[in-house]
Tab-separated table of C-alpha atoms and ligand atoms in Angstrom:
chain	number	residue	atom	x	y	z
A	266	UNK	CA	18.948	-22.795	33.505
A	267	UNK	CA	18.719	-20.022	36.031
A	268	UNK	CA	21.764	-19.435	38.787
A	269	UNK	CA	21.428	-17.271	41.957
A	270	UNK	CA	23.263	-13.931	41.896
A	271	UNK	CA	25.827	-12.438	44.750
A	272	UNK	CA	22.635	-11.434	46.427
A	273	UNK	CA	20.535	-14.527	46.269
A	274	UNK	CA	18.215	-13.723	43.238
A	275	UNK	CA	16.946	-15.655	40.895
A	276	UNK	CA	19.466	-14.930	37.215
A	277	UNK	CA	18.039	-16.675	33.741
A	278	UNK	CA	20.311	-16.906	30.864
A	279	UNK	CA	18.921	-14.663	28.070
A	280	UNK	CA	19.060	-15.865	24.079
A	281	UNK	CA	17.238	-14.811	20.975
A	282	UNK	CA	15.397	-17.387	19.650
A	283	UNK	CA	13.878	-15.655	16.554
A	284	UNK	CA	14.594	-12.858	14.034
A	285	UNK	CA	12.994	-11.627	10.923
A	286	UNK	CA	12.714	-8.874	8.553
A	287	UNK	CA	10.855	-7.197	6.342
A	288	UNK	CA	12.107	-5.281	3.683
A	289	UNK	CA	9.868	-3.005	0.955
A	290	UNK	CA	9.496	-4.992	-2.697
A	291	UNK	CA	9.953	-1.903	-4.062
A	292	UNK	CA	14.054	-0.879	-5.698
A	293	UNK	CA	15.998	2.048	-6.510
A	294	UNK	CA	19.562	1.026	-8.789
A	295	UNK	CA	22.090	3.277	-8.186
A	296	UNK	CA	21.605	4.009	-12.242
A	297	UNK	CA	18.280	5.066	-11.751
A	298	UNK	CA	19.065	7.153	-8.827
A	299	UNK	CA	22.037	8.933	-10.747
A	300	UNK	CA	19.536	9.315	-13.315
A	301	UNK	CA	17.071	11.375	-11.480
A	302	UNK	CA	19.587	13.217	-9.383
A	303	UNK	CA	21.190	14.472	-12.527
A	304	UNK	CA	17.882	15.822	-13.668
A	305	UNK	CA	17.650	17.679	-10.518
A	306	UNK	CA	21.000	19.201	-10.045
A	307	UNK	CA	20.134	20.440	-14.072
A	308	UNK	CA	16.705	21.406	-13.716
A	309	UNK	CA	18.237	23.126	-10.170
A	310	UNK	CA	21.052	25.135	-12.185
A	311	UNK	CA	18.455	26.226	-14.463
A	312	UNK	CA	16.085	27.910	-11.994
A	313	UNK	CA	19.121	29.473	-9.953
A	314	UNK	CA	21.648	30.168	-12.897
A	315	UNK	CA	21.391	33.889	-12.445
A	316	UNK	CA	22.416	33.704	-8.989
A	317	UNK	CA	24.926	30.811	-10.084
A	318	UNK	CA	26.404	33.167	-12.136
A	319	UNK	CA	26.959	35.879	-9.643
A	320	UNK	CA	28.279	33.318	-7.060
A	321	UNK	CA	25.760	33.329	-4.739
A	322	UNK	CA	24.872	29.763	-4.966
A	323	UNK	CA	26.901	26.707	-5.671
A	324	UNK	CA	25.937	25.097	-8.960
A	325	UNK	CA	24.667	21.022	-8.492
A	326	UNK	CA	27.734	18.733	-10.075
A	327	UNK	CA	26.218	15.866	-11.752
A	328	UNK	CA	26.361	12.213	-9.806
A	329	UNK	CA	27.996	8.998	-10.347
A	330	UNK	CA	26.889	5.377	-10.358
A	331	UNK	CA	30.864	4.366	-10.586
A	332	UNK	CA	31.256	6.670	-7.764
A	333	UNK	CA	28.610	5.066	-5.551
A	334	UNK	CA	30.038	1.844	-6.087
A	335	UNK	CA	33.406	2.582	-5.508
A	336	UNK	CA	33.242	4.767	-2.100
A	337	UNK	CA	30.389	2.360	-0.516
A	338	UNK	CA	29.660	-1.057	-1.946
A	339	UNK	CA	26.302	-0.027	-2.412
A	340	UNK	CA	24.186	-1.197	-5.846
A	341	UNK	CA	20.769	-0.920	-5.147
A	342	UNK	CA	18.247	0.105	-2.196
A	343	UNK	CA	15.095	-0.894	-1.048
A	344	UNK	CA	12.507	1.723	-0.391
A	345	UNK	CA	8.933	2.072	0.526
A	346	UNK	CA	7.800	3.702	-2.338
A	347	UNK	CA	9.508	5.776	-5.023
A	348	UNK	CA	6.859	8.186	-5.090
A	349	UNK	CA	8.166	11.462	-5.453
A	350	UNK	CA	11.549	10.611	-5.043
A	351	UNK	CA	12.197	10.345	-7.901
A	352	UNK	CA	10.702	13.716	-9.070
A	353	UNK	CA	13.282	16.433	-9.635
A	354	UNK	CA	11.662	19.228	-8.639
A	355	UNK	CA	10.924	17.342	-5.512
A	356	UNK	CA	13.050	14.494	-4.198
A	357	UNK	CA	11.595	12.981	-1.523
A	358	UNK	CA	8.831	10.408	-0.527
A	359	UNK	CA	5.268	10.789	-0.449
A	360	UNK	CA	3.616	8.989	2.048
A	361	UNK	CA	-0.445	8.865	2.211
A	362	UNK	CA	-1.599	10.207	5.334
A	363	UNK	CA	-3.068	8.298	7.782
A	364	UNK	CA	-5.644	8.919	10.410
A	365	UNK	CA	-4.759	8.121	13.833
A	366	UNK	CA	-6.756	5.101	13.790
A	367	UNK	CA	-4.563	3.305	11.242
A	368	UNK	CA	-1.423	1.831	12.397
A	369	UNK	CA	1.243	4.610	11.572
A	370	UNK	CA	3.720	3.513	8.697
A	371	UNK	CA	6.586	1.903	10.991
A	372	UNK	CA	3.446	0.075	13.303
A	373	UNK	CA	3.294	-1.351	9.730
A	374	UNK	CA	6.422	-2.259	8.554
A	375	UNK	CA	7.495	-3.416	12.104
A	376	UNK	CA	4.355	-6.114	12.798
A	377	UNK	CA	5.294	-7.286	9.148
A	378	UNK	CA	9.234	-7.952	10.883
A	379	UNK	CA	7.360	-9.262	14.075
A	380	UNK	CA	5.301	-12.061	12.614
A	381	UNK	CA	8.266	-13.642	10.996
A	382	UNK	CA	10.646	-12.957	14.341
A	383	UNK	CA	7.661	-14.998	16.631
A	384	UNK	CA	6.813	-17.618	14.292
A	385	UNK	CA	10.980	-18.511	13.744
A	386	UNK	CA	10.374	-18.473	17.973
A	387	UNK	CA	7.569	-20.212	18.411
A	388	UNK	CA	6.324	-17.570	20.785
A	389	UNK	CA	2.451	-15.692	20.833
A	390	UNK	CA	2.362	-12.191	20.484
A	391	UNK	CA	0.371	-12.054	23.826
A	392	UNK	CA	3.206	-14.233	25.382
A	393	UNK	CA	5.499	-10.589	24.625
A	394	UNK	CA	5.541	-8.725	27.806
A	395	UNK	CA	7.937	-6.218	26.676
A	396	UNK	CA	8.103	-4.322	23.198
A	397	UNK	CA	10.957	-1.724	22.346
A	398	UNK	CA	10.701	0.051	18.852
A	399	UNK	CA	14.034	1.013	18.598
A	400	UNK	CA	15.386	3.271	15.052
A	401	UNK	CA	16.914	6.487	14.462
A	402	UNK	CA	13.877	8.234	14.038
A	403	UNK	CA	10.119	7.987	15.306
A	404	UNK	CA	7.433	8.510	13.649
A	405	UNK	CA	6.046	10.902	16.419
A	406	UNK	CA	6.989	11.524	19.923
A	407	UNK	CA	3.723	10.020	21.629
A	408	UNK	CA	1.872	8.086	22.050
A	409	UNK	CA	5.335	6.022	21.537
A	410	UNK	CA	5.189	3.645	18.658
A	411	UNK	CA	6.082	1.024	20.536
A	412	UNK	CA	3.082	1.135	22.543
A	413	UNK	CA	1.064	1.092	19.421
A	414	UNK	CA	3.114	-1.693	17.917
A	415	UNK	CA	2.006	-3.637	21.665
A	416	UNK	CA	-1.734	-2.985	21.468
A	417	UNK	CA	-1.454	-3.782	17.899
A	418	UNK	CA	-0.411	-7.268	18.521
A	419	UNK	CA	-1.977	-8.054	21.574
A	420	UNK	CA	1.329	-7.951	23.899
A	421	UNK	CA	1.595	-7.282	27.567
A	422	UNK	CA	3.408	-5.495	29.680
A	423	UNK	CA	5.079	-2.463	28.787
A	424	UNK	CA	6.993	-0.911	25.950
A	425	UNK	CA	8.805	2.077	25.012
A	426	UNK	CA	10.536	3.814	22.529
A	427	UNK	CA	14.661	4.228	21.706
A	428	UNK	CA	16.652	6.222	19.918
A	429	UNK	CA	20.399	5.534	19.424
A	430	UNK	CA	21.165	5.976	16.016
A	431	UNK	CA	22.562	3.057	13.805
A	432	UNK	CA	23.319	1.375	17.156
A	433	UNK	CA	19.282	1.582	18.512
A	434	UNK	CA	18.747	-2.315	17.753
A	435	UNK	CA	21.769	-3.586	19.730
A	436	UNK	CA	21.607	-1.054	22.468
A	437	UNK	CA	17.826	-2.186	22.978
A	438	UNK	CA	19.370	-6.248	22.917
A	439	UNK	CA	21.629	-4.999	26.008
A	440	UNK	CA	18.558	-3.532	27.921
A	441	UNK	CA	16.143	-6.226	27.026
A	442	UNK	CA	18.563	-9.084	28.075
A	443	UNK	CA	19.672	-7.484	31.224
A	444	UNK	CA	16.080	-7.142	32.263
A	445	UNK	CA	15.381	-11.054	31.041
A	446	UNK	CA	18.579	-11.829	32.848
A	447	UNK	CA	17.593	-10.680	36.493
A	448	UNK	CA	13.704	-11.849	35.680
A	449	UNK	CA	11.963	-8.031	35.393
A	450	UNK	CA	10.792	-9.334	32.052
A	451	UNK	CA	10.087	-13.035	29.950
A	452	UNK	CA	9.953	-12.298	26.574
A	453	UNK	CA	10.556	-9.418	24.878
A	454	UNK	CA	9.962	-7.982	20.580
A	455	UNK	CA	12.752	-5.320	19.419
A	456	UNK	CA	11.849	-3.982	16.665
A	457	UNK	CA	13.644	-1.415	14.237
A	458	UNK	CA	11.682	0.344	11.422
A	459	UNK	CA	13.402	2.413	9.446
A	460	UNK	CA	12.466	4.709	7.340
A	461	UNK	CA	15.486	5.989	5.841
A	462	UNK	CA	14.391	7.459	2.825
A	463	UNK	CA	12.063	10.006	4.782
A	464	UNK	CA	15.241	11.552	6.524
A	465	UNK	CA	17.759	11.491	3.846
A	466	UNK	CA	18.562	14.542	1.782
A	467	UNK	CA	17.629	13.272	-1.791
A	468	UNK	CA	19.074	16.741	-3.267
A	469	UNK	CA	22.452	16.571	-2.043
A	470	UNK	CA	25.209	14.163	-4.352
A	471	UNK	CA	27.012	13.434	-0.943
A	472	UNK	CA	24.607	11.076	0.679
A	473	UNK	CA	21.892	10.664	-1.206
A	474	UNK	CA	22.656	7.268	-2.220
A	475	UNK	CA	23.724	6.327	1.632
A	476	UNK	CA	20.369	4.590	2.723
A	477	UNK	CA	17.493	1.950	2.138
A	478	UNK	CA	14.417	1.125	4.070
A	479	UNK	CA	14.149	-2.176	5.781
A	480	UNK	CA	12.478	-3.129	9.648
A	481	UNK	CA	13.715	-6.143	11.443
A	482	UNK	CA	12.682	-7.337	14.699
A	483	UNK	CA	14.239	-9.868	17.474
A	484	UNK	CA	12.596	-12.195	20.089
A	485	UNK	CA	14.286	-12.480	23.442
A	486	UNK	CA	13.651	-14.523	25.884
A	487	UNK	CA	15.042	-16.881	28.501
A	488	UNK	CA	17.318	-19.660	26.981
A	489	UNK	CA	15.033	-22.809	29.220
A	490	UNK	CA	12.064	-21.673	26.993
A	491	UNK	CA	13.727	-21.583	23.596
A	492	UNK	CA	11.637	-24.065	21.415
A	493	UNK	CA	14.262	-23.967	18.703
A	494	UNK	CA	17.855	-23.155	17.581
A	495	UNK	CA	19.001	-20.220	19.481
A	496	UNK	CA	21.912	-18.279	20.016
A	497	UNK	CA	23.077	-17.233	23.870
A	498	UNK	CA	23.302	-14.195	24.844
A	499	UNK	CA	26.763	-14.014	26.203
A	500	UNK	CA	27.344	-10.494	27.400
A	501	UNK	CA	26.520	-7.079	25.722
A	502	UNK	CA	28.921	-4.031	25.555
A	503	UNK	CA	27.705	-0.454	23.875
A	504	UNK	CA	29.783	2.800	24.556
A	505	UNK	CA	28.775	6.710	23.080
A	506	UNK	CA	30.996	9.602	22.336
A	507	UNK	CA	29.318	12.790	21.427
A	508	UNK	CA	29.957	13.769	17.796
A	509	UNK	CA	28.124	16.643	15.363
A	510	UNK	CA	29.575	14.540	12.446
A	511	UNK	CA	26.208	12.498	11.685
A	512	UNK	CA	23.613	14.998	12.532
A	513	UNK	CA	19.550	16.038	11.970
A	514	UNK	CA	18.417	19.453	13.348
A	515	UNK	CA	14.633	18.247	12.635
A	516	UNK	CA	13.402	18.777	16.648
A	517	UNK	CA	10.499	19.605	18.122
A	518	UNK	CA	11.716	23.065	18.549
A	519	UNK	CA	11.172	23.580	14.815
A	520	UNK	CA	8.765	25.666	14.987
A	521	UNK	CA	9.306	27.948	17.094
A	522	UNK	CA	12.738	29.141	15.795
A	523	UNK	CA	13.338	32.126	13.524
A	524	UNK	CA	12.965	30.433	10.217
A	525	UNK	CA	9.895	28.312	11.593
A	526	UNK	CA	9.282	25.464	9.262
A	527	UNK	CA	12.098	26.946	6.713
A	528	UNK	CA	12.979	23.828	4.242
A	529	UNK	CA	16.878	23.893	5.843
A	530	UNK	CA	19.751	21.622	4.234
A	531	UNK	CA	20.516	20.626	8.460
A	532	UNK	CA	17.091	19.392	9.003
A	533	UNK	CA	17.871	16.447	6.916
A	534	UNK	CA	20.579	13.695	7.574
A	535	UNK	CA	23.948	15.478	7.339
A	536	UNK	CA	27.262	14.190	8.299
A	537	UNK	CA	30.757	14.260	7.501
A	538	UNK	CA	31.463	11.211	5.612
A	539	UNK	CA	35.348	10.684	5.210
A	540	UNK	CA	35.769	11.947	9.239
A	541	UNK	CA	33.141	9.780	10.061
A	542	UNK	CA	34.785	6.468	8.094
A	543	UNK	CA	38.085	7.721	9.963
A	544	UNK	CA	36.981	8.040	13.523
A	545	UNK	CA	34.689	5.184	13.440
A	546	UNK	CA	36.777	2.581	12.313
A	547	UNK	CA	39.409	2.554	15.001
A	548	UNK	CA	36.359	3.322	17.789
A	549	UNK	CA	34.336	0.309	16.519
A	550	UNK	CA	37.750	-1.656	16.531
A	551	UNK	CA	38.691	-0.945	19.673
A	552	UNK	CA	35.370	-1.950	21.189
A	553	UNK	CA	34.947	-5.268	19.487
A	554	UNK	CA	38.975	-5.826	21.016
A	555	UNK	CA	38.050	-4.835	24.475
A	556	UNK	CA	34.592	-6.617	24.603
A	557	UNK	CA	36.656	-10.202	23.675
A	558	UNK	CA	39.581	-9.284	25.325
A	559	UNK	CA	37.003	-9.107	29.115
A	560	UNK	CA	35.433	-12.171	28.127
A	561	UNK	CA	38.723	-13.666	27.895
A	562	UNK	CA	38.478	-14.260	23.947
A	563	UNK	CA	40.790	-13.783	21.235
A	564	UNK	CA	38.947	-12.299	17.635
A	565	UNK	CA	40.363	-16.163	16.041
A	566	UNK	CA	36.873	-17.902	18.463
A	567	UNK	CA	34.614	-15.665	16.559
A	568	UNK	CA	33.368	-17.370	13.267
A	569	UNK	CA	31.493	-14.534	12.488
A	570	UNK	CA	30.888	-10.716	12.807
A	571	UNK	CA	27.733	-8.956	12.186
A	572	UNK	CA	29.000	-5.679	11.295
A	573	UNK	CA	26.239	-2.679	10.921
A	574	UNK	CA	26.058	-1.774	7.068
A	575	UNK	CA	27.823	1.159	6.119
A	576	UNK	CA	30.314	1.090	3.799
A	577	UNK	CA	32.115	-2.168	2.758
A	578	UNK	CA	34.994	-0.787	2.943
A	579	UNK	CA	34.901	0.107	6.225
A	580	UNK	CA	33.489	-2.859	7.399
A	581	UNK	CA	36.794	-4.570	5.762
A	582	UNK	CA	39.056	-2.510	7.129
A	583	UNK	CA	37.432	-3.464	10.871
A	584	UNK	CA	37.058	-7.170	10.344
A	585	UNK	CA	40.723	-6.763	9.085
A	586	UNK	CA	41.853	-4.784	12.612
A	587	UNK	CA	39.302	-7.686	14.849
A	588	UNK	CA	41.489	-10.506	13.245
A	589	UNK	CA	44.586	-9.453	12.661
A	590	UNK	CA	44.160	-10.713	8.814
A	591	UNK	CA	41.522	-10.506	5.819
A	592	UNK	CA	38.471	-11.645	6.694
A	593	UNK	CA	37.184	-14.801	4.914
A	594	UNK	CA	34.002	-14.579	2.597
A	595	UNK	CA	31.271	-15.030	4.631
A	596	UNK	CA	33.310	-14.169	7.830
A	597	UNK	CA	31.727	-10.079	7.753
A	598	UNK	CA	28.913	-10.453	6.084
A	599	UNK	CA	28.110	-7.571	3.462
A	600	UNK	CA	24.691	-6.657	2.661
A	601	UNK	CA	25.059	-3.147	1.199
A	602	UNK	CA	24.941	-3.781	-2.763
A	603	UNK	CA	21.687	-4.652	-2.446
A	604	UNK	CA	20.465	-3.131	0.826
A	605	UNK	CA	22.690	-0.065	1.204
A	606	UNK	CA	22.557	1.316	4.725
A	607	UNK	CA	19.657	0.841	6.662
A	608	UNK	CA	20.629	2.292	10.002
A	609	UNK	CA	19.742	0.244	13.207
A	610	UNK	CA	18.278	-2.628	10.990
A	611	UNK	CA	21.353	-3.127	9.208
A	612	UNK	CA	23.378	-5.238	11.883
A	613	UNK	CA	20.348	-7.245	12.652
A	614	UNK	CA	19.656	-7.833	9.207
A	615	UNK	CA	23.143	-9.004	8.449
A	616	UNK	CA	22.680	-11.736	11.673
A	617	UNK	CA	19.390	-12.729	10.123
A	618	UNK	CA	20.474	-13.357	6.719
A	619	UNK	CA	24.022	-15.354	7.442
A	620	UNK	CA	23.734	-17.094	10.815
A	621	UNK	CA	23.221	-20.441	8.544
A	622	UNK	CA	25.754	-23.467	9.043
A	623	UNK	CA	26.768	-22.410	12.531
A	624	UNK	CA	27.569	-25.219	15.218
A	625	UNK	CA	26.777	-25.176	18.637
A	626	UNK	CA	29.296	-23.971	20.525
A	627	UNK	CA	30.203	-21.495	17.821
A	628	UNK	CA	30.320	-17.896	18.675
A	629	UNK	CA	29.805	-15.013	16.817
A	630	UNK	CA	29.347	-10.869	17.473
A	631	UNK	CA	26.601	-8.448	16.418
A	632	UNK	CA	28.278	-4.947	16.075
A	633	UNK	CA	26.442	-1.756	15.210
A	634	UNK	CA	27.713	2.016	14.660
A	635	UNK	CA	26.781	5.175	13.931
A	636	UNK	CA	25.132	8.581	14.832
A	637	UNK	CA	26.132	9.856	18.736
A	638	UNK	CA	28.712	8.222	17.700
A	639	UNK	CA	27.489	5.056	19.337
A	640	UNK	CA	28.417	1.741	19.149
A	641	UNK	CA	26.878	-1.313	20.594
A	642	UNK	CA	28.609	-5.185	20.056
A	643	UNK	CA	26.448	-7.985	21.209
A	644	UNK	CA	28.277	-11.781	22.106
A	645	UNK	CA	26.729	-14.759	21.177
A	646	UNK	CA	27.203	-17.975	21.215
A	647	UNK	CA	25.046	-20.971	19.067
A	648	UNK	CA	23.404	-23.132	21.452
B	862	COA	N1	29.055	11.219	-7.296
B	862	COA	C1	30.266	11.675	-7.709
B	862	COA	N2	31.145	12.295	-6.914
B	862	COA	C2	30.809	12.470	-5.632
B	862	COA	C3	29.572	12.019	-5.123
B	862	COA	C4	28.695	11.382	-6.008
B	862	COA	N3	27.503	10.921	-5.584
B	862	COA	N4	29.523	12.316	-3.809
B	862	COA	C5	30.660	12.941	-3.500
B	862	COA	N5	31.438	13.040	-4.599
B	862	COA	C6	32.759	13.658	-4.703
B	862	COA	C7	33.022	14.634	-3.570
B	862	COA	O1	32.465	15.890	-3.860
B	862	COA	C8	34.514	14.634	-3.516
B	862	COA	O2	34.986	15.462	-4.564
B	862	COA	P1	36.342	16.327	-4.363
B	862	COA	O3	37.423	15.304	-4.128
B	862	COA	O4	36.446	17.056	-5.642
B	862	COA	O5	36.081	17.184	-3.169
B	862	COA	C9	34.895	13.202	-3.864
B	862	COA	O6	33.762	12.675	-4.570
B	862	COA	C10	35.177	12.343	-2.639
B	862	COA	O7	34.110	12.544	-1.697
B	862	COA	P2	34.129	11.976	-0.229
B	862	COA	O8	32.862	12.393	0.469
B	862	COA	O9	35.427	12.329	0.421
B	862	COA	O10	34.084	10.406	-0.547
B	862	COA	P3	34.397	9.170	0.367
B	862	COA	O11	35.344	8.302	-0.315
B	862	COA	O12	34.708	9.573	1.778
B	862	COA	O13	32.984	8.387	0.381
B	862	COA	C11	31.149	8.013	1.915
B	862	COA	C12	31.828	8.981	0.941
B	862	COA	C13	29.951	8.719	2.541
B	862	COA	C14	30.662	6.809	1.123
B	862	COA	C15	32.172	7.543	3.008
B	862	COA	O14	32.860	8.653	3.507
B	862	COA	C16	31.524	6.812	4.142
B	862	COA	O15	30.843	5.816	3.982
B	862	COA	N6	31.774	7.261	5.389
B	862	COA	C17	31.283	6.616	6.595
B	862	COA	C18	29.849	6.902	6.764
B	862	COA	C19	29.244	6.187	7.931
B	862	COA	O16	29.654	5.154	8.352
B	862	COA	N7	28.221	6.754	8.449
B	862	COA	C20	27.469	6.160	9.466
B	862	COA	C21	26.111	6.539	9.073
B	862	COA	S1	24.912	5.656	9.822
């Protein structure tokens, strides 16, 4: 299955030949989440209505299930626990703290992804020889968690660590094929745990209900060792265009700012929703176009189109501008009522879940979007 390149080397067809995910047991409805938000943004007036009344703060307006529903498609998320979240004088996650000889929380999550990913594969952990934990956010800056994530399962090689926004999961599938592709590396574990709900800003009525915590992971590896159905990877496109519209000021320069460790609104996930809906969809559109349009395809050979999970009706409107008419149920799959948004993993998660009844032959397209703004569309085709 391998075919020389223009310089004589050895090139290998890449595929994934596994997936899986893990997502938290645990649920938030968008009821009960309106529920405790509303206590908040009264208990919050409360304690601030003298400077409220002087206009020197902005009073909390209550939330909306209705609302949710409407501007997003999302019901329900999943989260990794709901302790303290839903606390109104508090509002976010508490997490127990580990030492640093326990796997750190996304180690967790993402060898819980992995075991399902190999197993659908038919591939040993120690058969990995490359691991890429790539999210929106790391747990820490080093040691990376990827190389925890390796030693954890007994992989070789190397690994490191990506961050790419919503897009990190198919930006790492373009970097791990090409290097299967030209023979650098065998077989290679992406894995994306995200922890959504420990970036999100639980206070604010604007996003709060945007995301849910989920980890998926893919196995990569040359298409003559696939064991099982698989899908070829074709060719992989991803593009960035620097935006402040989906933003976290959370650095490692924290500290040593003027207002230290102050609990700022910016060090949380803030963006600019409605400019963010409008200058994504005809980006993301665009791309998916010019990706089919160099590999000599029209949008009418796709029979499917993994869309990242954002907001249904986004994800409509860009299935509509891909082919030229409404997309068929089933066509752009939609996981956000029960999901909501959960970054990288959402894309991958969407693949996982409704790749059923495909034929060989059949070819389909993994798109993710998001923070940089960055956008990454993967080809493939059923073998
Ligand atoms: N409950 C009730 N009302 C709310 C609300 C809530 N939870 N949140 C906002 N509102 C209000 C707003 O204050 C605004 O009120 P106004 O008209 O009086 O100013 C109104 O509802 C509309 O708000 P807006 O933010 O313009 O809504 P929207 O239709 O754009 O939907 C998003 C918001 C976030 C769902 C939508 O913009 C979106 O999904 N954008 C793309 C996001 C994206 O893809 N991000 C990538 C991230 S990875």
């Amino acid at each position: 299955m391998w075919k020389q390149s223009s310089k004589g080397r050895a090139m290998y067809q890449p595929a994934i030949t596994g997936t899986g995910v893990f997502v938290p047991p645990e649920v938030i409805t968008n009821e009960e989440l309106v529920e405790s938000y509303n206590w908040h943004a009264d208990w919050f007036n409360a304690e601030h209505a003298a400077e409220i009344a002087a206009g020197k703060v902005e009073a909390k307006e209550h939330s909306s299930a209705e609302f949710i529903f409407k501007a997003s498609g999302i019901m329900q998320r999943h989260v990794l626990t709901r302790d303290g979240l839903m606390d109104p004088e508090r509002m976010y996650p508490r997490f127990r703290q580990r030492s640093d000889d326990e796997p750190c929380l996304m180690a967790e999550m993402a060898l819980k992804a992995a075991a399902e990913a190999l197993a659908k594969a038919g591939v040993a952990a120690t058969e990995i020889d490359l691991v890429i934990c790539a999210a929106s956010n790391m747990e820490r800056a080093y040691p990376a968690v990827s190389i925890e994530i390796q030693k954890l399962l007994g992989a070789k090689g190397f690994a490191f660590d990506m961050m790419v926004g919503c897009s990190s999961a198919t930006v790492a599938v373009q970097a791990a094929s090409d290097m299967i592709r030209n023979g650098s590396v065998r077989k290679a574990l992406i894995v994306s745990p995200e922890i959504t709900t420990g970036h999100i800003e639980w206070r604010d009525r604007d996003c709060h209900f945007i995301f849910g915590d989920a980890c998926t992971a893919v196995v990569l590896e040359r298409a003559e060792a696939a064991q099982g159905p698989h899908f070829l990877i074709r060719s992989c496109r991803c593009a960035t265009e620097f935006s402040n519209n989906i933003r976290n000021n959370n650095g490692f320069l924290r500290r040593n700012r003027p207002d230290g460790m102050a609990d700022r609104r910016d060090m949380q996930f803030v963006q600019e929703g409605r400019r963010v809906f409008k200058e994504v969809v005809p980006l993301v559109s665009a791309h998916i176009l010019g990706h089919l349009h160099d590999e000599g395809l029209e949008a009418a050979a796709l029979s499917r189109l993994w869309l990242h999970q954002a907001n249904k009706a986004m994800n409509d409107m860009i299935g509509r501008r891909v082919l030229g008419r409404d997309p068929r149920p089933g066509e752009t799959p939609n996981l956000l009522q029960e999901y909501a948004n959960t970054s990288s993993a959402g894309a991958i998660l969407a693949f996982d879940m409704s790749s059923d009844g495909m034929e060989p032959g059949d070819l389909g397209l993994i798109c993710s979007y998001g923070a940089g703004y960055s956008v990454g569309s993967v080809l493939l085709e059923r073998a």
